[in-house]
Amino acid sequence: MADSASGNKSASGAAAPSNFIRHMIGEDLANKKHAGRVHTRFPPEPNGYLHIGHAKSICLNFSLAEEYNGRCNLRFDDTNPAKESQEFVDSIKDNIKWLGFDWHGEVRYSSNYFDHLYDFAVQLIESGKAYVCSLSPDQAREYRGTLTEPGTNSPDRDQTIKENLDLFKRMRDGEFDEGAYSLRAKIDMASPNINMRDPVLYRIRHIQHHQTGDKWCIYPTYDYTHCISDAIEGITHSLCTLEFEDHRPLYDWILHNLDIDSLRVVSDLADSEADYVLPQQTEFAKLKINYTVMGKRKLREMVESGIVDGWDDPRMPTLAGMRRRGFTPASLRNFCESVGVARSESVVDMGMLEHAIRDDLDKNAPRAMCVLNPLKVVLTTFAEDYRAELTMSAHPKDESLGQRVVPLTREIYIDKSDFEEVPPPGFKRLISGGEVRLRGAYVIRCDEVVKDDSGEIVQLNCSVDENTLGKSPEGRKVKGVIHWVSASEGVPATVRLYDRLFNEEKPEAKDVDYHNCLNPESLIKLENCIVEPSVIGNDAGNFQFEREGYFCFDSIDSSDARPVFNRTITLRDSWSN
RNA sequence: UGGGGUGUCGCCAAGUGGUAAGGCACAAGGUUUUGAUCCUUGCAUGCGUUGGUUCGAAUCCAGCCACCCCAGCCA
């Protein structure tokens, strides 16, 4: 027996949040509407790269299927070959697998159903529900009417079935130019819902299709294709975003005006004993996040104009970009679950996404030290050839992540920002004559500040309290702890600091031009960083560089000889100065 | 000015007539060899608004206001 919505468990084991879709499925199950089946689908058009907004839909569809012991198909909605390509098909499949989901059976394509779709179109013509129209696209627009005025019937609307059949066949056979004819549903040109004013079902396009080659020169439209594809695949719950709400009457009209037995026999449920029940479209609000853009057109434009370095630029909200940035699949899935599913259009705070990745990485990323802006420190009380190997745990709370060995030598680097000659109030790092703890090592005291001719600090000479390894110094307390790396054994590295791409909270707002609110500091490259040697060759995907943030090797530019790190996200910083 | 939607804390979001969950953010404490993590506490007499029904309304009814979507042979 299917359990109630509140009893379901998410992948993480926590109770899945209540939402209107789970309620609906719960009711459908209670009413045995689909004989207890839950079958969803993720239906991307392969005309671009997937972004975090798609992840919400992917998580929703696949998780629902998992929770209810159902299935989820991957179906490419490939009805517009002019905009689609195999490259996008491949990247989408790759992204979904990376996110951790597995579709049911083979990958589907709407184009798999082109033959059936054609037959159903003939059926609609034969039953007087569709006709071939000779209006040009421009004329069709005029005949459609406006939001407040009804449309006008096409002069071809009352053509005989015989004429329509003949014309439609000749459309398929390539006798006509693009735009010369279209197949339209015969519904109601006066409908207040413009989608119902005799919508186009088929249009002529003399172009190759990435899956069907040159087999067709007429292609079905989204509205006509989607509902039938759902019906063929035995989809029970067809989830889509809010802008398709006005299309639902058309979705239902097409399915209800087709012979249900002929639908059933070509469907995946052809051999099923159960009643054949038509799929139900349900809409939810798409994901929006502040300080970023989600529009495909804008993302493409940013790639093509060079604002970013490609679809997988770590600043992009694409799954490819976020992956390269260091986001983990689990963090994205948790994020999608935490934002919920509802029908009100909302803009989620970027802070939610940041919390999701910090939460995951804090638990799972091994720790290491990396100095971003090096300042040389000479530990004067050590001998010239001093060298020690300090063993530190890779994680402060999780021993299962093991330990690492960190070399300590007479000369080390610390970060420039961890020393101040004139410290602000509350500063608890190193100051002249003051003490600080070297993380995992000794307490040192700054005895001398060395400057160059221009007055810039180039070196600190410090003495070491050798009685402070693993214990507090006697008679005083040292509050500050700073990270460091051996000057001779640290590894030179490049670190790329990423930040939000936009300074404006809503760069997609109608009165905003996103070009004017680009964050000039969305990428800062640091070429003189020094990283602890334990990370070299370490195949952990992500690290926490202590006191700095979470970083990962750049999948493209990094090598053992010259490691390149991307900063995924900073640590939270409650110290305001 | 046609049709379809949505309005619950700064941001998400539960709630389906019985007296406002949770998360993020924020604030204040505590622990801490990461100014991290973790822990504790605080954070809507209020649910767009105005009326109505009811013993009782975020939940039901009516009006009003605001915002979003639709006039591709795009999806």
PDB file of N, CA and C in Angstrom, chain A residues 410-482:
ATOM      1  N   ARG A 410      62.202  25.735   8.799  1.00  0.00           N
ATOM      2  CA  ARG A 410      62.568  27.013   9.430  1.00  0.00           C
ATOM      3  C   ARG A 410      61.903  28.212   8.749  1.00  0.00           C
ATOM      4  N   GLU A 411      61.711  28.083   7.439  1.00  0.00           N
ATOM      5  CA  GLU A 411      61.028  29.170   6.734  1.00  0.00           C
ATOM      6  C   GLU A 411      59.658  28.682   6.280  1.00  0.00           C
ATOM      7  N   ILE A 412      58.672  29.483   6.584  1.00  0.00           N
ATOM      8  CA  ILE A 412      57.308  29.138   6.191  1.00  0.00           C
ATOM      9  C   ILE A 412      56.634  30.373   5.579  1.00  0.00           C
ATOM     10  N   TYR A 413      55.451  30.145   5.024  1.00  0.00           N
ATOM     11  CA  TYR A 413      54.656  31.277   4.573  1.00  0.00           C
ATOM     12  C   TYR A 413      53.359  31.325   5.384  1.00  0.00           C
ATOM     13  N   ILE A 414      52.950  32.525   5.690  1.00  0.00           N
ATOM     14  CA  ILE A 414      51.612  32.725   6.244  1.00  0.00           C
ATOM     15  C   ILE A 414      50.906  33.713   5.317  1.00  0.00           C
ATOM     16  N   ASP A 415      49.634  33.927   5.523  1.00  0.00           N
ATOM     17  CA  ASP A 415      48.918  34.864   4.658  1.00  0.00           C
ATOM     18  C   ASP A 415      49.149  36.299   5.123  1.00  0.00           C
ATOM     19  N   LYS A 416      49.336  37.185   4.155  1.00  0.00           N
ATOM     20  CA  LYS A 416      49.576  38.596   4.486  1.00  0.00           C
ATOM     21  C   LYS A 416      48.499  39.163   5.400  1.00  0.00           C
ATOM     22  N   SER A 417      47.286  38.718   5.210  1.00  0.00           N
ATOM     23  CA  SER A 417      46.192  39.292   5.993  1.00  0.00           C
ATOM     24  C   SER A 417      46.196  38.808   7.443  1.00  0.00           C
ATOM     25  N   ASP A 418      47.082  37.865   7.760  1.00  0.00           N
ATOM     26  CA  ASP A 418      47.131  37.363   9.133  1.00  0.00           C
ATOM     27  C   ASP A 418      48.166  38.099   9.982  1.00  0.00           C
ATOM     28  N   PHE A 419      48.760  39.147   9.421  1.00  0.00           N
ATOM     29  CA  PHE A 419      49.658  39.990  10.213  1.00  0.00           C
ATOM     30  C   PHE A 419      49.262  41.442  10.020  1.00  0.00           C
ATOM     31  N   GLU A 420      49.173  42.171  11.117  1.00  0.00           N
ATOM     32  CA  GLU A 420      48.874  43.601  11.033  1.00  0.00           C
ATOM     33  C   GLU A 420      49.772  44.359  11.988  1.00  0.00           C
ATOM     34  N   GLU A 421      50.369  45.430  11.475  1.00  0.00           N
ATOM     35  CA  GLU A 421      51.166  46.277  12.375  1.00  0.00           C
ATOM     36  C   GLU A 421      50.251  47.123  13.245  1.00  0.00           C
ATOM     37  N   VAL A 422      49.171  47.568  12.643  1.00  0.00           N
ATOM     38  CA  VAL A 422      48.176  48.337  13.416  1.00  0.00           C
ATOM     39  C   VAL A 422      46.854  47.588  13.340  1.00  0.00           C
ATOM     40  N   PRO A 423      46.693  46.620  14.211  1.00  0.00           N
ATOM     41  CA  PRO A 423      45.513  45.746  14.145  1.00  0.00           C
ATOM     42  C   PRO A 423      44.230  46.490  14.499  1.00  0.00           C
ATOM     43  N   PRO A 424      43.151  46.154  13.786  1.00  0.00           N
ATOM     44  CA  PRO A 424      41.849  46.720  14.139  1.00  0.00           C
ATOM     45  C   PRO A 424      41.394  46.098  15.462  1.00  0.00           C
ATOM     46  N   PRO A 425      40.456  46.730  16.145  1.00  0.00           N
ATOM     47  CA  PRO A 425      39.956  46.181  17.416  1.00  0.00           C
ATOM     48  C   PRO A 425      39.420  44.767  17.207  1.00  0.00           C
ATOM     49  N   GLY A 426      39.807  43.878  18.119  1.00  0.00           N
ATOM     50  CA  GLY A 426      39.290  42.519  18.018  1.00  0.00           C
ATOM     51  C   GLY A 426      40.158  41.603  17.196  1.00  0.00           C
ATOM     52  N   PHE A 427      41.190  42.145  16.550  1.00  0.00           N
ATOM     53  CA  PHE A 427      42.080  41.334  15.712  1.00  0.00           C
ATOM     54  C   PHE A 427      42.781  40.301  16.581  1.00  0.00           C
ATOM     55  N   LYS A 428      42.709  39.047  16.188  1.00  0.00           N
ATOM     56  CA  LYS A 428      43.355  38.037  17.019  1.00  0.00           C
ATOM     57  C   LYS A 428      44.317  37.143  16.256  1.00  0.00           C
ATOM     58  N   ARG A 429      44.972  37.774  15.292  1.00  0.00           N
ATOM     59  CA  ARG A 429      46.017  37.020  14.581  1.00  0.00           C
ATOM     60  C   ARG A 429      47.373  37.572  15.026  1.00  0.00           C
ATOM     61  N   LEU A 430      48.349  37.612  14.113  1.00  0.00           N
ATOM     62  CA  LEU A 430      49.696  38.006  14.534  1.00  0.00           C
ATOM     63  C   LEU A 430      49.922  39.517  14.444  1.00  0.00           C
ATOM     64  N   ILE A 431      50.556  40.043  15.508  1.00  0.00           N
ATOM     65  CA  ILE A 431      50.936  41.460  15.495  1.00  0.00           C
ATOM     66  C   ILE A 431      52.380  41.555  16.015  1.00  0.00           C
ATOM     67  N   SER A 432      53.002  42.694  15.809  1.00  0.00           N
ATOM     68  CA  SER A 432      54.374  42.882  16.275  1.00  0.00           C
ATOM     69  C   SER A 432      54.447  42.609  17.767  1.00  0.00           C
ATOM     70  N   GLY A 433      55.366  41.738  18.148  1.00  0.00           N
ATOM     71  CA  GLY A 433      55.543  41.448  19.572  1.00  0.00           C
ATOM     72  C   GLY A 433      54.473  40.531  20.128  1.00  0.00           C
ATOM     73  N   GLY A 434      53.529  40.122  19.282  1.00  0.00           N
ATOM     74  CA  GLY A 434      52.440  39.280  19.764  1.00  0.00           C
ATOM     75  C   GLY A 434      52.641  37.821  19.425  1.00  0.00           C
ATOM     76  N   GLU A 435      51.755  37.005  19.983  1.00  0.00           N
ATOM     77  CA  GLU A 435      51.849  35.580  19.759  1.00  0.00           C
ATOM     78  C   GLU A 435      50.639  35.076  18.971  1.00  0.00           C
ATOM     79  N   VAL A 436      50.867  33.985  18.255  1.00  0.00           N
ATOM     80  CA  VAL A 436      49.773  33.345  17.558  1.00  0.00           C
ATOM     81  C   VAL A 436      50.106  31.866  17.422  1.00  0.00           C
ATOM     82  N   ARG A 437      49.066  31.049  17.308  1.00  0.00           N
ATOM     83  CA  ARG A 437      49.284  29.610  17.114  1.00  0.00           C
ATOM     84  C   ARG A 437      49.379  29.288  15.639  1.00  0.00           C
ATOM     85  N   LEU A 438      50.396  28.550  15.235  1.00  0.00           N
ATOM     86  CA  LEU A 438      50.423  28.018  13.874  1.00  0.00           C
ATOM     87  C   LEU A 438      49.559  26.772  13.910  1.00  0.00           C
ATOM     88  N   ARG A 439      48.575  26.747  13.104  1.00  0.00           N
ATOM     89  CA  ARG A 439      47.617  25.644  13.085  1.00  0.00           C
ATOM     90  C   ARG A 439      48.330  24.290  13.080  1.00  0.00           C
ATOM     91  N   GLY A 440      47.998  23.463  14.056  1.00  0.00           N
ATOM     92  CA  GLY A 440      48.559  22.119  14.132  1.00  0.00           C
ATOM     93  C   GLY A 440      50.015  22.087  14.552  1.00  0.00           C
ATOM     94  N   ALA A 441      50.570  23.249  14.926  1.00  0.00           N
ATOM     95  CA  ALA A 441      51.997  23.287  15.258  1.00  0.00           C
ATOM     96  C   ALA A 441      52.221  24.137  16.518  1.00  0.00           C
ATOM     97  N   TYR A 442      53.222  25.005  16.482  1.00  0.00           N
ATOM     98  CA  TYR A 442      53.629  25.725  17.678  1.00  0.00           C
ATOM     99  C   TYR A 442      53.075  27.144  17.769  1.00  0.00           C
ATOM    100  N   VAL A 443      53.210  27.677  18.962  1.00  0.00           N
ATOM    101  CA  VAL A 443      52.923  29.095  19.163  1.00  0.00           C
ATOM    102  C   VAL A 443      54.199  29.863  18.834  1.00  0.00           C
ATOM    103  N   ILE A 444      54.052  30.914  18.050  1.00  0.00           N
ATOM    104  CA  ILE A 444      55.225  31.732  17.698  1.00  0.00           C
ATOM    105  C   ILE A 444      55.003  33.174  18.138  1.00  0.00           C
ATOM    106  N   ARG A 445      56.136  33.884  18.292  1.00  0.00           N
ATOM    107  CA  ARG A 445      56.062  35.305  18.650  1.00  0.00           C
ATOM    108  C   ARG A 445      56.781  36.109  17.587  1.00  0.00           C
ATOM    109  N   CYS A 446      56.157  37.195  17.157  1.00  0.00           N
ATOM    110  CA  CYS A 446      56.777  38.037  16.130  1.00  0.00           C
ATOM    111  C   CYS A 446      57.758  39.001  16.777  1.00  0.00           C
ATOM    112  N   ASP A 447      59.063  38.799  16.492  1.00  0.00           N
ATOM    113  CA  ASP A 447      60.096  39.628  17.105  1.00  0.00           C
ATOM    114  C   ASP A 447      60.521  40.797  16.227  1.00  0.00           C
ATOM    115  N   GLU A 448      60.402  40.581  14.912  1.00  0.00           N
ATOM    116  CA  GLU A 448      60.937  41.608  14.017  1.00  0.00           C
ATOM    117  C   GLU A 448      60.173  41.638  12.700  1.00  0.00           C
ATOM    118  N   VAL A 449      59.907  42.844  12.246  1.00  0.00           N
ATOM    119  CA  VAL A 449      59.225  43.021  10.963  1.00  0.00           C
ATOM    120  C   VAL A 449      60.230  43.579   9.965  1.00  0.00           C
ATOM    121  N   VAL A 450      60.433  42.850   8.880  1.00  0.00           N
ATOM    122  CA  VAL A 450      61.398  43.289   7.875  1.00  0.00           C
ATOM    123  C   VAL A 450      60.674  43.919   6.691  1.00  0.00           C
ATOM    124  N   LYS A 451      61.114  45.122   6.319  1.00  0.00           N
ATOM    125  CA  LYS A 451      60.470  45.806   5.190  1.00  0.00           C
ATOM    126  C   LYS A 451      61.478  46.090   4.084  1.00  0.00           C
ATOM    127  N   ASP A 452      60.942  46.258   2.887  1.00  0.00           N
ATOM    128  CA  ASP A 452      61.838  46.632   1.791  1.00  0.00           C
ATOM    129  C   ASP A 452      61.905  48.149   1.700  1.00  0.00           C
ATOM    130  N   ASP A 453      62.585  48.653   0.683  1.00  0.00           N
ATOM    131  CA  ASP A 453      62.798  50.091   0.554  1.00  0.00           C
ATOM    132  C   ASP A 453      61.509  50.887   0.467  1.00  0.00           C
ATOM    133  N   SER A 454      60.486  50.256  -0.115  1.00  0.00           N
ATOM    134  CA  SER A 454      59.230  50.978  -0.266  1.00  0.00           C
ATOM    135  C   SER A 454      58.365  50.900   0.986  1.00  0.00           C
ATOM    136  N   GLY A 455      58.861  50.210   1.983  1.00  0.00           N
ATOM    137  CA  GLY A 455      58.111  50.143   3.231  1.00  0.00           C
ATOM    138  C   GLY A 455      57.175  48.962   3.319  1.00  0.00           C
ATOM    139  N   GLU A 456      57.206  48.134   2.294  1.00  0.00           N
ATOM    140  CA  GLU A 456      56.317  46.972   2.326  1.00  0.00           C
ATOM    141  C   GLU A 456      56.921  45.857   3.164  1.00  0.00           C
ATOM    142  N   ILE A 457      56.090  45.217   3.927  1.00  0.00           N
ATOM    143  CA  ILE A 457      56.557  44.128   4.774  1.00  0.00           C
ATOM    144  C   ILE A 457      56.902  42.926   3.909  1.00  0.00           C
ATOM    145  N   VAL A 458      58.134  42.453   4.025  1.00  0.00           N
ATOM    146  CA  VAL A 458      58.551  41.329   3.194  1.00  0.00           C
ATOM    147  C   VAL A 458      58.883  40.083   4.008  1.00  0.00           C
ATOM    148  N   GLN A 459      59.059  40.241   5.290  1.00  0.00           N
ATOM    149  CA  GLN A 459      59.428  39.080   6.103  1.00  0.00           C
ATOM    150  C   GLN A 459      59.175  39.365   7.571  1.00  0.00           C
ATOM    151  N   LEU A 460      58.857  38.281   8.280  1.00  0.00           N
ATOM    152  CA  LEU A 460      58.691  38.376   9.733  1.00  0.00           C
ATOM    153  C   LEU A 460      59.690  37.410  10.356  1.00  0.00           C
ATOM    154  N   ASN A 461      60.361  37.880  11.384  1.00  0.00           N
ATOM    155  CA  ASN A 461      61.239  36.982  12.129  1.00  0.00           C
ATOM    156  C   ASN A 461      60.547  36.633  13.441  1.00  0.00           C
ATOM    157  N   CYS A 462      60.367  35.351  13.666  1.00  0.00           N
ATOM    158  CA  CYS A 462      59.588  34.934  14.825  1.00  0.00           C
ATOM    159  C   CYS A 462      60.339  33.877  15.631  1.00  0.00           C
ATOM    160  N   SER A 463      60.086  33.863  16.916  1.00  0.00           N
ATOM    161  CA  SER A 463      60.658  32.816  17.757  1.00  0.00           C
ATOM    162  C   SER A 463      59.570  31.816  18.110  1.00  0.00           C
ATOM    163  N   VAL A 464      59.991  30.580  18.324  1.00  0.00           N
ATOM    164  CA  VAL A 464      59.046  29.499  18.551  1.00  0.00           C
ATOM    165  C   VAL A 464      59.062  29.082  20.017  1.00  0.00           C
ATOM    166  N   ASP A 465      57.877  28.940  20.590  1.00  0.00           N
ATOM    167  CA  ASP A 465      57.800  28.352  21.937  1.00  0.00           C
ATOM    168  C   ASP A 465      57.676  26.851  21.733  1.00  0.00           C
ATOM    169  N   GLU A 466      58.776  26.145  21.919  1.00  0.00           N
ATOM    170  CA  GLU A 466      58.802  24.727  21.569  1.00  0.00           C
ATOM    171  C   GLU A 466      58.069  23.843  22.562  1.00  0.00           C
ATOM    172  N   ASN A 467      57.494  24.455  23.569  1.00  0.00           N
ATOM    173  CA  ASN A 467      56.734  23.677  24.554  1.00  0.00           C
ATOM    174  C   ASN A 467      55.226  23.808  24.314  1.00  0.00           C
ATOM    175  N   THR A 468      54.868  24.049  23.054  1.00  0.00           N
ATOM    176  CA  THR A 468      53.443  24.296  22.781  1.00  0.00           C
ATOM    177  C   THR A 468      52.880  23.363  21.713  1.00  0.00           C
ATOM    178  N   LEU A 469      53.592  22.299  21.378  1.00  0.00           N
ATOM    179  CA  LEU A 469      53.068  21.375  20.364  1.00  0.00           C
ATOM    180  C   LEU A 469      51.990  20.513  20.993  1.00  0.00           C
ATOM    181  N   GLY A 470      50.775  20.700  20.568  1.00  0.00           N
ATOM    182  CA  GLY A 470      49.686  19.892  21.104  1.00  0.00           C
ATOM    183  C   GLY A 470      49.247  20.304  22.486  1.00  0.00           C
ATOM    184  N   LYS A 471      49.750  21.409  22.995  1.00  0.00           N
ATOM    185  CA  LYS A 471      49.303  21.880  24.310  1.00  0.00           C
ATOM    186  C   LYS A 471      49.388  23.389  24.403  1.00  0.00           C
ATOM    187  N   SER A 472      48.643  23.921  25.337  1.00  0.00           N
ATOM    188  CA  SER A 472      48.619  25.364  25.498  1.00  0.00           C
ATOM    189  C   SER A 472      49.901  25.845  26.148  1.00  0.00           C
ATOM    190  N   PRO A 473      50.316  27.046  25.819  1.00  0.00           N
ATOM    191  CA  PRO A 473      51.511  27.599  26.473  1.00  0.00           C
ATOM    192  C   PRO A 473      51.245  27.816  27.956  1.00  0.00           C
ATOM    193  N   GLU A 474      52.310  27.838  28.731  1.00  0.00           N
ATOM    194  CA  GLU A 474      52.133  27.981  30.176  1.00  0.00           C
ATOM    195  C   GLU A 474      51.968  29.429  30.571  1.00  0.00           C
ATOM    196  N   GLY A 475      51.011  29.682  31.447  1.00  0.00           N
ATOM    197  CA  GLY A 475      50.848  30.996  32.021  1.00  0.00           C
ATOM    198  C   GLY A 475      50.172  32.043  31.157  1.00  0.00           C
ATOM    199  N   ARG A 476      49.712  31.678  29.983  1.00  0.00           N
ATOM    200  CA  ARG A 476      49.035  32.676  29.126  1.00  0.00           C
ATOM    201  C   ARG A 476      48.188  31.943  28.120  1.00  0.00           C
ATOM    202  N   LYS A 477      47.281  32.624  27.546  1.00  0.00           N
ATOM    203  CA  LYS A 477      46.481  31.980  26.508  1.00  0.00           C
ATOM    204  C   LYS A 477      46.654  32.719  25.192  1.00  0.00           C
ATOM    205  N   VAL A 478      46.759  31.925  24.139  1.00  0.00           N
ATOM    206  CA  VAL A 478      46.919  32.485  22.803  1.00  0.00           C
ATOM    207  C   VAL A 478      45.640  32.205  22.041  1.00  0.00           C
ATOM    208  N   LYS A 479      44.951  33.251  21.662  1.00  0.00           N
ATOM    209  CA  LYS A 479      43.640  33.053  21.027  1.00  0.00           C
ATOM    210  C   LYS A 479      43.700  32.772  19.538  1.00  0.00           C
ATOM    211  N   GLY A 480      44.625  33.423  18.863  1.00  0.00           N
ATOM    212  CA  GLY A 480      44.625  33.312  17.405  1.00  0.00           C
ATOM    213  C   GLY A 480      45.274  32.043  16.882  1.00  0.00           C
ATOM    214  N   VAL A 481      44.733  31.559  15.802  1.00  0.00           N
ATOM    215  CA  VAL A 481      45.297  30.405  15.102  1.00  0.00           C
ATOM    216  C   VAL A 481      45.354  30.762  13.619  1.00  0.00           C
ATOM    217  N   ILE A 482      46.526  30.611  13.022  1.00  0.00           N
ATOM    218  CA  ILE A 482      46.627  30.917  11.587  1.00  0.00           C
ATOM    219  C   ILE A 482      47.216  29.726  10.841  1.00  0.00           C
TER     220      ILE A 482
END
